[in-house]
Amino acid sequence: MQIKHFFYLWLSFALLASCKTETKNNTLQFNVDPVLLGDQFSIDSLQFGFSVPAGWEKMSDSVMTRVNQKISVDSSADKLDMHLLAFYLDSLSSSFCSVSGVRFDASTVGVKDLYRESLQKKYPGSGIKEGDFVINDVTVHQFLIMTDQKVVFKLLLNVQGDSFLQIDYAIDRVIYPKYVNKIESSIGSITSTI
């Protein structure tokens, strides 16, 4: 079991280590396969966009409302103001990608510290790795969480002052190796539309 855990951890880092090119200023160039990309999500006012993995369907407004209610309760305990903007589901695997707007009180503590604290509570005993990089002129702070069941990527993008966007990918560990290229292509499609 330990070897299997190590393999999945190595495979996750391969997504961000060997499947891209890194320059001196931590700019990453991902291998983006347009065939593996689906709907484009964009926020013109924030000059931001990216494409979700192909075949992942956007959830209805009623599902979004229910999820937002749960997020509101969960995030208030962590001193974060979160609002779900989009939720995409792969019905074959129950993997998902979500986009949330996040605001926090910068006078208390940094957003990375708040997230780290929150993730340590939510995923006790799980391996949590983090790092900073730039994709297509967008600065990203990534948290990678490995649980027994899931591989979770949380990407924080500072878009304006104390406002952030959060992109989450949650993939079942068993099928994660089959989804690596889709996730890499989706992350690599993140762009500033300036």
Coordinates of N, CA and C in Angstrom, one line a residue:
M1 N 0.8 -1.2 0.0 CA 0.0 0.0 0.0 C 0.9 1.3 0.0
Q2 N 2.0 1.2 0.7 CA 2.9 2.4 0.8 C 3.5 2.7 -0.6
I3 N 3.9 1.6 -1.3 CA 4.4 1.8 -2.7 C 3.4 2.4 -3.6
K4 N 2.1 2.0 -3.5 CA 1.1 2.5 -4.3 C 0.8 4.0 -4.0
H5 N 0.9 4.3 -2.7 CA 0.7 5.7 -2.3 C 1.8 6.6 -2.8
F6 N 3.1 6.1 -2.7 CA 4.2 6.8 -3.3 C 4.1 7.0 -4.8
F7 N 3.6 6.0 -5.5 CA 3.4 6.1 -6.9 C 2.4 7.2 -7.3
Y8 N 1.3 7.2 -6.6 CA 0.3 8.3 -6.9 C 0.9 9.7 -6.6
L9 N 1.6 9.8 -5.5 CA 2.2 11.1 -5.2 C 3.2 11.5 -6.2
W10 N 4.0 10.5 -6.7 CA 5.0 10.8 -7.7 C 4.3 11.2 -9.0
L11 N 3.2 10.5 -9.4 CA 2.4 10.8 -10.6 C 1.8 12.2 -10.5
S12 N 1.4 12.6 -9.3 CA 0.8 14.0 -9.2 C 1.9 15.0 -9.4
F13 N 3.0 14.8 -8.8 CA 4.1 15.8 -9.0 C 4.6 15.8 -10.5
A14 N 4.5 14.6 -11.1 CA 4.9 14.6 -12.6 C 4.0 15.5 -13.4
L15 N 2.8 15.7 -13.0 CA 1.9 16.6 -13.7 C 2.5 18.0 -13.6
L16 N 3.1 18.4 -12.5 CA 3.6 19.8 -12.4 C 5.1 19.8 -12.5
A17 N 5.8 18.7 -12.7 CA 7.2 18.7 -12.8 C 7.7 18.3 -14.1
S18 N 7.2 17.2 -14.7 CA 7.8 16.7 -15.9 C 7.0 17.0 -17.1
C19 N 5.8 17.4 -17.0 CA 4.9 17.6 -18.1 C 4.8 19.0 -18.5
K20 N 5.7 19.8 -18.1 CA 5.7 21.2 -18.4 C 7.2 21.7 -18.4
T21 N 7.3 23.0 -18.9 CA 8.6 23.6 -18.9 C 8.5 24.8 -17.9
E22 N 9.6 24.9 -17.1 CA 9.6 26.0 -16.2 C 10.8 27.0 -16.5
T23 N 10.5 28.3 -16.4 CA 11.5 29.3 -16.7 C 12.0 29.9 -15.4
K24 N 12.9 30.8 -15.5 CA 13.5 31.4 -14.3 C 12.5 32.0 -13.3
N25 N 11.4 32.6 -13.9 CA 10.5 33.3 -13.0 C 9.3 32.4 -12.6
N26 N 9.5 31.1 -12.6 CA 8.5 30.1 -12.2 C 7.3 30.1 -13.2
T27 N 7.5 30.5 -14.4 CA 6.4 30.4 -15.4 C 6.4 29.0 -15.9
L28 N 5.3 28.4 -15.9 CA 5.1 27.0 -16.4 C 4.4 27.0 -17.8
Q29 N 4.9 26.1 -18.6 CA 4.3 25.9 -19.9 C 3.8 24.4 -19.9
F30 N 2.5 24.2 -19.9 CA 1.9 22.9 -19.8 C 1.7 22.4 -21.2
N31 N 1.7 21.0 -21.3 CA 1.3 20.4 -22.6 C -0.2 20.4 -22.6
V32 N -0.8 21.3 -23.5 CA -2.2 21.5 -23.6 C -2.7 20.8 -24.9
D33 N -3.5 19.8 -24.7 CA -4.1 19.1 -25.9 C -5.6 19.6 -26.0
P34 N -5.9 20.4 -27.1 CA -7.2 20.9 -27.2 C -8.3 19.9 -27.3
V35 N -8.0 18.7 -27.7 CA -9.0 17.6 -27.8 C -9.4 17.2 -26.4
L36 N -8.6 17.4 -25.4 CA -9.0 17.1 -24.0 C -9.7 18.2 -23.3
L37 N -10.0 19.3 -24.0 CA -10.6 20.4 -23.3 C -12.1 20.6 -23.7
G38 N -12.9 21.0 -22.8 CA -14.3 21.2 -23.1 C -14.7 22.7 -23.0
D39 N -15.8 23.0 -22.3 CA -16.3 24.3 -22.2 C -15.3 25.3 -21.7
Q40 N -15.3 26.5 -22.2 CA -14.5 27.6 -21.6 C -15.3 28.4 -20.6
F41 N -14.6 28.7 -19.5 CA -15.2 29.5 -18.4 C -14.4 30.8 -18.4
S42 N -15.0 31.9 -18.4 CA -14.3 33.2 -18.4 C -15.1 34.2 -17.6
I43 N -14.3 35.2 -17.0 CA -14.9 36.3 -16.3 C -14.2 37.5 -17.0
D44 N -15.0 38.2 -17.9 CA -14.4 39.3 -18.6 C -14.0 40.4 -17.7
S45 N -14.7 40.7 -16.7 CA -14.4 41.8 -15.8 C -13.1 41.6 -15.1
L46 N -12.7 40.3 -14.9 CA -11.4 40.0 -14.2 C -10.3 39.6 -15.3
Q47 N -10.7 39.6 -16.5 CA -9.8 39.3 -17.6 C -9.2 37.9 -17.3
F48 N -10.0 36.9 -17.1 CA -9.6 35.6 -16.7 C -10.4 34.5 -17.5
G49 N -9.7 33.4 -17.9 CA -10.4 32.4 -18.5 C -9.6 31.1 -18.4
F50 N -10.3 29.9 -18.6 CA -9.7 28.6 -18.7 C -10.7 27.7 -19.3
S51 N -10.3 26.5 -19.7 CA -11.2 25.5 -20.2 C -11.3 24.3 -19.3
V52 N -12.4 23.7 -19.1 CA -12.6 22.6 -18.2 C -12.3 21.3 -19.0
P53 N -12.0 20.2 -18.4 CA -11.8 19.0 -19.1 C -12.9 18.6 -20.0
A54 N -12.6 18.0 -21.1 CA -13.7 17.6 -22.1 C -14.6 16.6 -21.4
G55 N -15.9 16.7 -21.7 CA -16.9 15.7 -21.2 C -17.4 16.1 -19.8
W56 N -16.9 17.1 -19.2 CA -17.4 17.4 -17.9 C -18.5 18.4 -18.1
E57 N -19.7 18.1 -17.5 CA -20.9 18.9 -17.7 C -21.1 20.0 -16.6
K58 N -21.5 21.1 -17.0 CA -21.8 22.2 -16.1 C -23.1 21.8 -15.3
M59 N -23.1 22.0 -14.0 CA -24.3 21.7 -13.2 C -25.3 22.8 -13.2
S60 N -26.5 22.4 -13.0 CA -27.7 23.4 -13.1 C -27.6 24.4 -12.0
D61 N -28.4 25.5 -12.2 CA -28.5 26.6 -11.2 C -29.0 26.0 -9.8
S62 N -29.9 25.1 -9.8 CA -30.4 24.6 -8.5 C -29.3 23.8 -7.8
V63 N -28.5 23.1 -8.5 CA -27.4 22.4 -7.8 C -26.4 23.4 -7.3
M64 N -26.1 24.5 -8.1 CA -25.2 25.5 -7.7 C -25.7 26.2 -6.4
T65 N -27.0 26.5 -6.3 CA -27.6 27.1 -5.1 C -27.4 26.3 -3.9
R66 N -27.6 25.0 -4.0 CA -27.4 24.1 -2.8 C -26.0 24.0 -2.4
V67 N -25.1 23.9 -3.4 CA -23.6 23.9 -3.1 C -23.2 25.2 -2.4
N68 N -23.7 26.3 -3.0 CA -23.3 27.7 -2.4 C -23.8 27.8 -0.9
Q69 N -24.9 27.2 -0.6 CA -25.4 27.2 0.8 C -24.4 26.5 1.7
K70 N -24.0 25.3 1.2 CA -23.0 24.6 2.0 C -21.7 25.3 2.1
I71 N -21.2 25.9 1.0 CA -19.9 26.6 1.0 C -20.0 27.8 2.0
S72 N -21.1 28.5 2.0 CA -21.3 29.6 2.9 C -21.1 29.2 4.3
V73 N -21.7 28.1 4.8 CA -21.5 27.7 6.1 C -20.1 27.2 6.4
D74 N -19.5 26.4 5.5 CA -18.2 25.9 5.7 C -17.1 27.0 5.7
S75 N -17.2 27.9 4.8 CA -16.2 28.9 4.6 C -16.2 30.0 5.7
S76 N -17.4 30.3 6.3 CA -17.4 31.3 7.3 C -16.6 30.9 8.5
A77 N -16.6 29.6 8.8 CA -15.8 29.1 10.0 C -14.3 29.3 9.7
D78 N -13.9 29.4 8.4 CA -12.5 29.6 8.1 C -12.1 31.0 7.7
K79 N -13.0 32.0 8.0 CA -12.8 33.4 7.8 C -12.6 33.8 6.3
L80 N -13.2 32.9 5.5 CA -13.2 33.2 4.0 C -14.6 33.4 3.5
D81 N -14.8 34.3 2.6 CA -16.1 34.5 2.0 C -16.0 33.9 0.6
M82 N -16.6 32.8 0.4 CA -16.6 32.0 -0.8 C -17.9 32.0 -1.5
H83 N -17.9 32.0 -2.8 CA -19.1 32.0 -3.6 C -18.8 31.1 -4.9
L84 N -19.5 30.0 -5.0 CA -19.3 29.2 -6.2 C -19.8 29.9 -7.4
L85 N -19.0 29.9 -8.5 CA -19.3 30.5 -9.7 C -19.6 29.5 -10.8
A86 N -19.0 28.3 -10.8 CA -19.3 27.3 -11.7 C -18.9 25.9 -11.1
F87 N -19.6 24.9 -11.6 CA -19.3 23.5 -11.1 C -19.5 22.6 -12.2
Y88 N -18.5 21.8 -12.6 CA -18.5 20.9 -13.7 C -18.2 19.5 -13.1
L89 N -19.0 18.5 -13.6 CA -18.9 17.2 -13.1 C -18.7 16.2 -14.3
D90 N -17.8 15.2 -14.0 CA -17.6 14.1 -14.9 C -18.5 13.0 -14.4
S91 N -19.6 12.8 -15.0 CA -20.6 11.8 -14.5 C -20.1 10.4 -14.5
L92 N -19.1 10.1 -15.3 CA -18.5 8.7 -15.3 C -17.7 8.4 -14.1
S93 N -17.0 9.4 -13.5 CA -16.1 9.1 -12.4 C -16.4 9.9 -11.1
S94 N -17.4 10.8 -11.2 CA -17.7 11.7 -10.1 C -16.6 12.6 -9.8
S95 N -15.7 12.8 -10.7 CA -14.6 13.8 -10.6 C -15.3 15.2 -10.9
F96 N -14.7 16.3 -10.3 CA -15.3 17.6 -10.6 C -14.3 18.6 -10.7
C97 N -14.7 19.7 -11.2 CA -13.9 21.0 -11.3 C -14.9 22.1 -10.9
S98 N -14.4 22.9 -10.0 CA -15.3 24.0 -9.6 C -14.5 25.3 -9.6
V99 N -15.2 26.4 -9.8 CA -14.6 27.8 -9.7 C -15.3 28.6 -8.7
S100 N -14.6 29.2 -7.8 CA -15.2 30.0 -6.7 C -14.5 31.3 -6.6
G101 N -15.3 32.3 -6.3 CA -14.8 33.6 -5.9 C -14.5 33.6 -4.4
V102 N -13.4 34.2 -4.0 CA -13.0 34.1 -2.6 C -12.5 35.5 -2.2
R103 N -13.0 36.0 -1.1 CA -12.6 37.2 -0.4 C -12.2 36.9 1.0
F104 N -11.3 37.6 1.5 CA -10.9 37.4 2.9 C -10.4 38.7 3.5
D105 N -10.4 38.7 4.8 CA -10.0 39.9 5.6 C -8.4 39.9 5.6
A106 N -7.8 40.7 4.8 CA -6.3 40.7 4.7 C -5.7 41.2 6.0
S107 N -6.4 41.9 6.8 CA -5.8 42.4 8.1 C -5.6 41.3 9.1
T108 N -6.2 40.2 9.0 CA -6.1 39.1 10.0 C -4.9 38.3 9.7
V109 N -4.8 37.7 8.5 CA -3.7 36.8 8.2 C -3.7 36.6 6.7
G110 N -2.7 36.1 6.1 CA -2.6 35.9 4.6 C -3.5 34.8 4.2
V111 N -4.0 34.9 2.9 CA -4.9 33.9 2.4 C -4.3 32.5 2.3
K112 N -3.0 32.4 2.0 CA -2.4 31.1 2.0 C -2.4 30.4 3.4
D113 N -2.1 31.2 4.4 CA -2.2 30.7 5.8 C -3.6 30.2 6.1
L114 N -4.6 31.0 5.8 CA -6.0 30.6 6.0 C -6.3 29.3 5.3
Y115 N -5.9 29.2 4.1 CA -6.2 27.9 3.3 C -5.4 26.7 3.9
R116 N -4.2 26.9 4.2 CA -3.3 25.9 4.8 C -4.0 25.3 6.1
E117 N -4.4 26.3 7.0 CA -5.1 25.9 8.2 C -6.4 25.1 7.9
S118 N -7.2 25.7 7.0 CA -8.4 25.0 6.7 C -8.2 23.6 6.1
L119 N -7.3 23.5 5.2 CA -7.0 22.2 4.6 C -6.5 21.2 5.6
Q120 N -5.7 21.6 6.5 CA -5.2 20.7 7.6 C -6.3 20.2 8.4
K121 N -7.3 21.0 8.7 CA -8.5 20.6 9.5 C -9.3 19.6 8.6
K122 N -9.5 20.0 7.4 CA -10.4 19.2 6.5 C -9.8 17.9 6.1
Y123 N -8.5 17.8 5.9 CA -7.8 16.6 5.5 C -6.7 16.2 6.5
P124 N -7.1 15.9 7.7 CA -6.1 15.5 8.7 C -5.3 14.2 8.3
G125 N -4.0 14.3 8.4 CA -3.2 13.1 8.0 C -2.9 12.9 6.6
S126 N -3.5 13.8 5.7 CA -3.3 13.7 4.3 C -2.0 14.5 3.9
G127 N -1.4 14.0 2.8 CA -0.2 14.8 2.3 C -0.7 16.0 1.6
I128 N -0.3 17.2 2.1 CA -0.6 18.5 1.5 C 0.7 19.1 1.0
K129 N 0.8 19.3 -0.3 CA 1.9 20.0 -0.9 C 1.5 21.3 -1.5
E130 N 2.4 22.3 -1.5 CA 2.0 23.6 -2.1 C 3.2 24.2 -2.8
G131 N 2.8 25.1 -3.8 CA 3.8 25.8 -4.5 C 3.3 27.0 -5.3
D132 N 4.1 27.8 -5.7 CA 3.7 29.0 -6.5 C 4.3 28.9 -7.9
F133 N 3.5 29.3 -8.9 CA 4.0 29.4 -10.3 C 3.2 30.3 -11.1
V134 N 3.6 30.6 -12.3 CA 2.9 31.5 -13.2 C 2.5 30.7 -14.5
I135 N 1.2 30.8 -14.9 CA 0.8 30.1 -16.1 C 0.2 31.2 -17.0
N136 N 0.7 31.4 -18.2 CA 0.2 32.4 -19.1 C -0.1 33.7 -18.4
D137 N 0.8 34.2 -17.7 CA 0.7 35.5 -17.0 C -0.2 35.6 -15.9
V138 N -0.7 34.4 -15.4 CA -1.5 34.3 -14.2 C -0.7 33.7 -13.1
T139 N -0.7 34.4 -11.9 CA 0.1 33.9 -10.8 C -0.9 32.9 -10.0
V140 N -0.3 31.7 -9.7 CA -1.1 30.7 -9.1 C -0.4 30.1 -7.9
H141 N -1.2 29.9 -6.8 CA -0.7 29.2 -5.6 C -1.4 27.9 -5.6
Q142 N -0.7 26.8 -5.6 CA -1.4 25.5 -5.7 C -1.2 24.7 -4.4
F143 N -2.4 24.1 -3.9 CA -2.3 23.1 -2.9 C -2.7 21.8 -3.6
L144 N -1.9 20.8 -3.3 CA -2.2 19.4 -3.8 C -2.4 18.6 -2.6
I145 N -3.6 17.9 -2.5 CA -3.9 17.1 -1.4 C -4.1 15.7 -1.9
M146 N -3.5 14.8 -1.2 CA -3.6 13.3 -1.5 C -4.3 12.7 -0.3
T147 N -5.5 12.2 -0.6 CA -6.2 11.4 0.5 C -6.2 9.9 0.0
D148 N -6.8 9.0 0.8 CA -6.9 7.6 0.4 C -7.8 7.5 -0.8
Q149 N -8.8 8.4 -1.0 CA -9.8 8.3 -2.0 C -9.6 9.3 -3.2
K150 N -9.0 10.4 -2.9 CA -9.0 11.5 -3.9 C -7.6 12.1 -4.1
V151 N -7.5 12.7 -5.3 CA -6.4 13.7 -5.5 C -7.1 15.0 -5.8
V152 N -6.7 16.0 -5.0 CA -7.4 17.3 -5.0 C -6.4 18.4 -5.3
F153 N -6.7 19.2 -6.3 CA -5.9 20.3 -6.7 C -6.7 21.6 -6.3
K154 N -6.1 22.5 -5.5 CA -6.8 23.7 -5.2 C -5.8 24.8 -5.7
L155 N -6.3 25.6 -6.7 CA -5.5 26.6 -7.3 C -6.0 28.0 -6.9
L156 N -5.2 28.8 -6.3 CA -5.6 30.2 -5.9 C -5.0 31.1 -6.9
L157 N -5.8 32.0 -7.4 CA -5.4 33.0 -8.4 C -5.8 34.4 -7.8
N158 N -4.8 35.2 -7.6 CA -5.0 36.5 -7.1 C -5.4 37.4 -8.3
V159 N -6.7 37.8 -8.3 CA -7.2 38.6 -9.4 C -7.3 40.1 -9.2
Q160 N -7.7 40.5 -8.0 CA -7.8 41.9 -7.7 C -7.7 42.1 -6.2
G161 N -6.7 42.8 -5.7 CA -6.6 43.2 -4.3 C -6.8 42.0 -3.4
D162 N -7.8 42.0 -2.5 CA -8.0 40.8 -1.6 C -9.0 39.8 -2.2
S163 N -9.3 39.9 -3.5 CA -10.2 39.0 -4.2 C -9.4 37.9 -5.0
F164 N -9.8 36.7 -4.8 CA -9.1 35.6 -5.4 C -10.1 34.7 -6.1
L165 N -9.7 34.0 -7.1 CA -10.4 32.9 -7.7 C -9.8 31.6 -7.2
Q166 N -10.7 30.6 -7.0 CA -10.2 29.3 -6.6 C -10.7 28.3 -7.6
I167 N -9.8 27.5 -8.2 CA -10.2 26.4 -9.1 C -9.8 25.1 -8.4
D168 N -10.8 24.3 -8.2 CA -10.6 23.0 -7.6 C -10.8 21.9 -8.6
Y169 N -10.0 20.9 -8.6 CA -10.1 19.6 -9.3 C -10.1 18.5 -8.3
A170 N -11.1 17.6 -8.3 CA -11.1 16.5 -7.4 C -11.3 15.2 -8.2
I171 N -10.3 14.3 -8.2 CA -10.3 13.1 -9.0 C -10.1 11.9 -8.1
D172 N -10.9 10.9 -8.4 CA -10.7 9.6 -7.7 C -9.3 9.1 -7.9
R173 N -8.7 8.7 -6.8 CA -7.3 8.2 -7.0 C -7.1 7.0 -7.9
V174 N -8.1 6.1 -7.9 CA -8.0 4.9 -8.8 C -8.0 5.3 -10.2
I175 N -8.7 6.3 -10.6 CA -8.8 6.7 -12.1 C -7.9 7.9 -12.4
Y176 N -7.2 8.4 -11.4 CA -6.4 9.6 -11.6 C -5.4 9.4 -12.8
P177 N -4.7 8.3 -12.8 CA -3.7 8.2 -13.9 C -4.3 8.4 -15.3
K178 N -5.6 8.0 -15.5 CA -6.2 8.2 -16.8 C -6.6 9.6 -17.0
Y179 N -6.7 10.5 -16.0 CA -7.1 11.9 -16.1 C -6.0 12.9 -16.1
V180 N -4.7 12.4 -15.9 CA -3.6 13.3 -15.8 C -3.5 14.3 -16.9
N181 N -3.6 13.8 -18.2 CA -3.5 14.7 -19.3 C -4.7 15.7 -19.4
K182 N -5.9 15.3 -19.1 CA -7.0 16.2 -19.1 C -6.8 17.3 -18.1
I183 N -6.4 17.0 -16.9 CA -6.1 18.0 -15.8 C -5.0 18.9 -16.2
E184 N -3.9 18.3 -16.7 CA -2.8 19.2 -17.2 C -3.2 20.1 -18.3
S185 N -4.0 19.7 -19.2 CA -4.5 20.5 -20.3 C -5.4 21.6 -19.8
S186 N -6.3 21.3 -18.8 CA -7.2 22.3 -18.3 C -6.4 23.3 -17.5
I187 N -5.5 22.9 -16.6 CA -4.6 23.9 -15.9 C -3.8 24.7 -16.8
G188 N -3.3 24.1 -17.9 CA -2.5 24.8 -18.8 C -3.2 25.8 -19.7
S189 N -4.6 25.7 -19.7 CA -5.4 26.7 -20.4 C -5.7 27.9 -19.7
I190 N -5.4 28.0 -18.4 CA -5.6 29.2 -17.6 C -4.9 30.3 -18.2
T191 N -5.6 31.4 -18.4 CA -5.0 32.6 -19.1 C -5.6 33.9 -18.6
S192 N -4.8 34.9 -18.7 CA -5.3 36.3 -18.5 C -5.7 36.8 -19.9
T193 N -6.9 37.3 -20.0 CA -7.4 37.7 -21.3 C -7.1 39.2 -21.6
I194 N -6.0 39.7 -20.9 CA -5.6 41.1 -21.1 C -5.2 41.3 -22.6

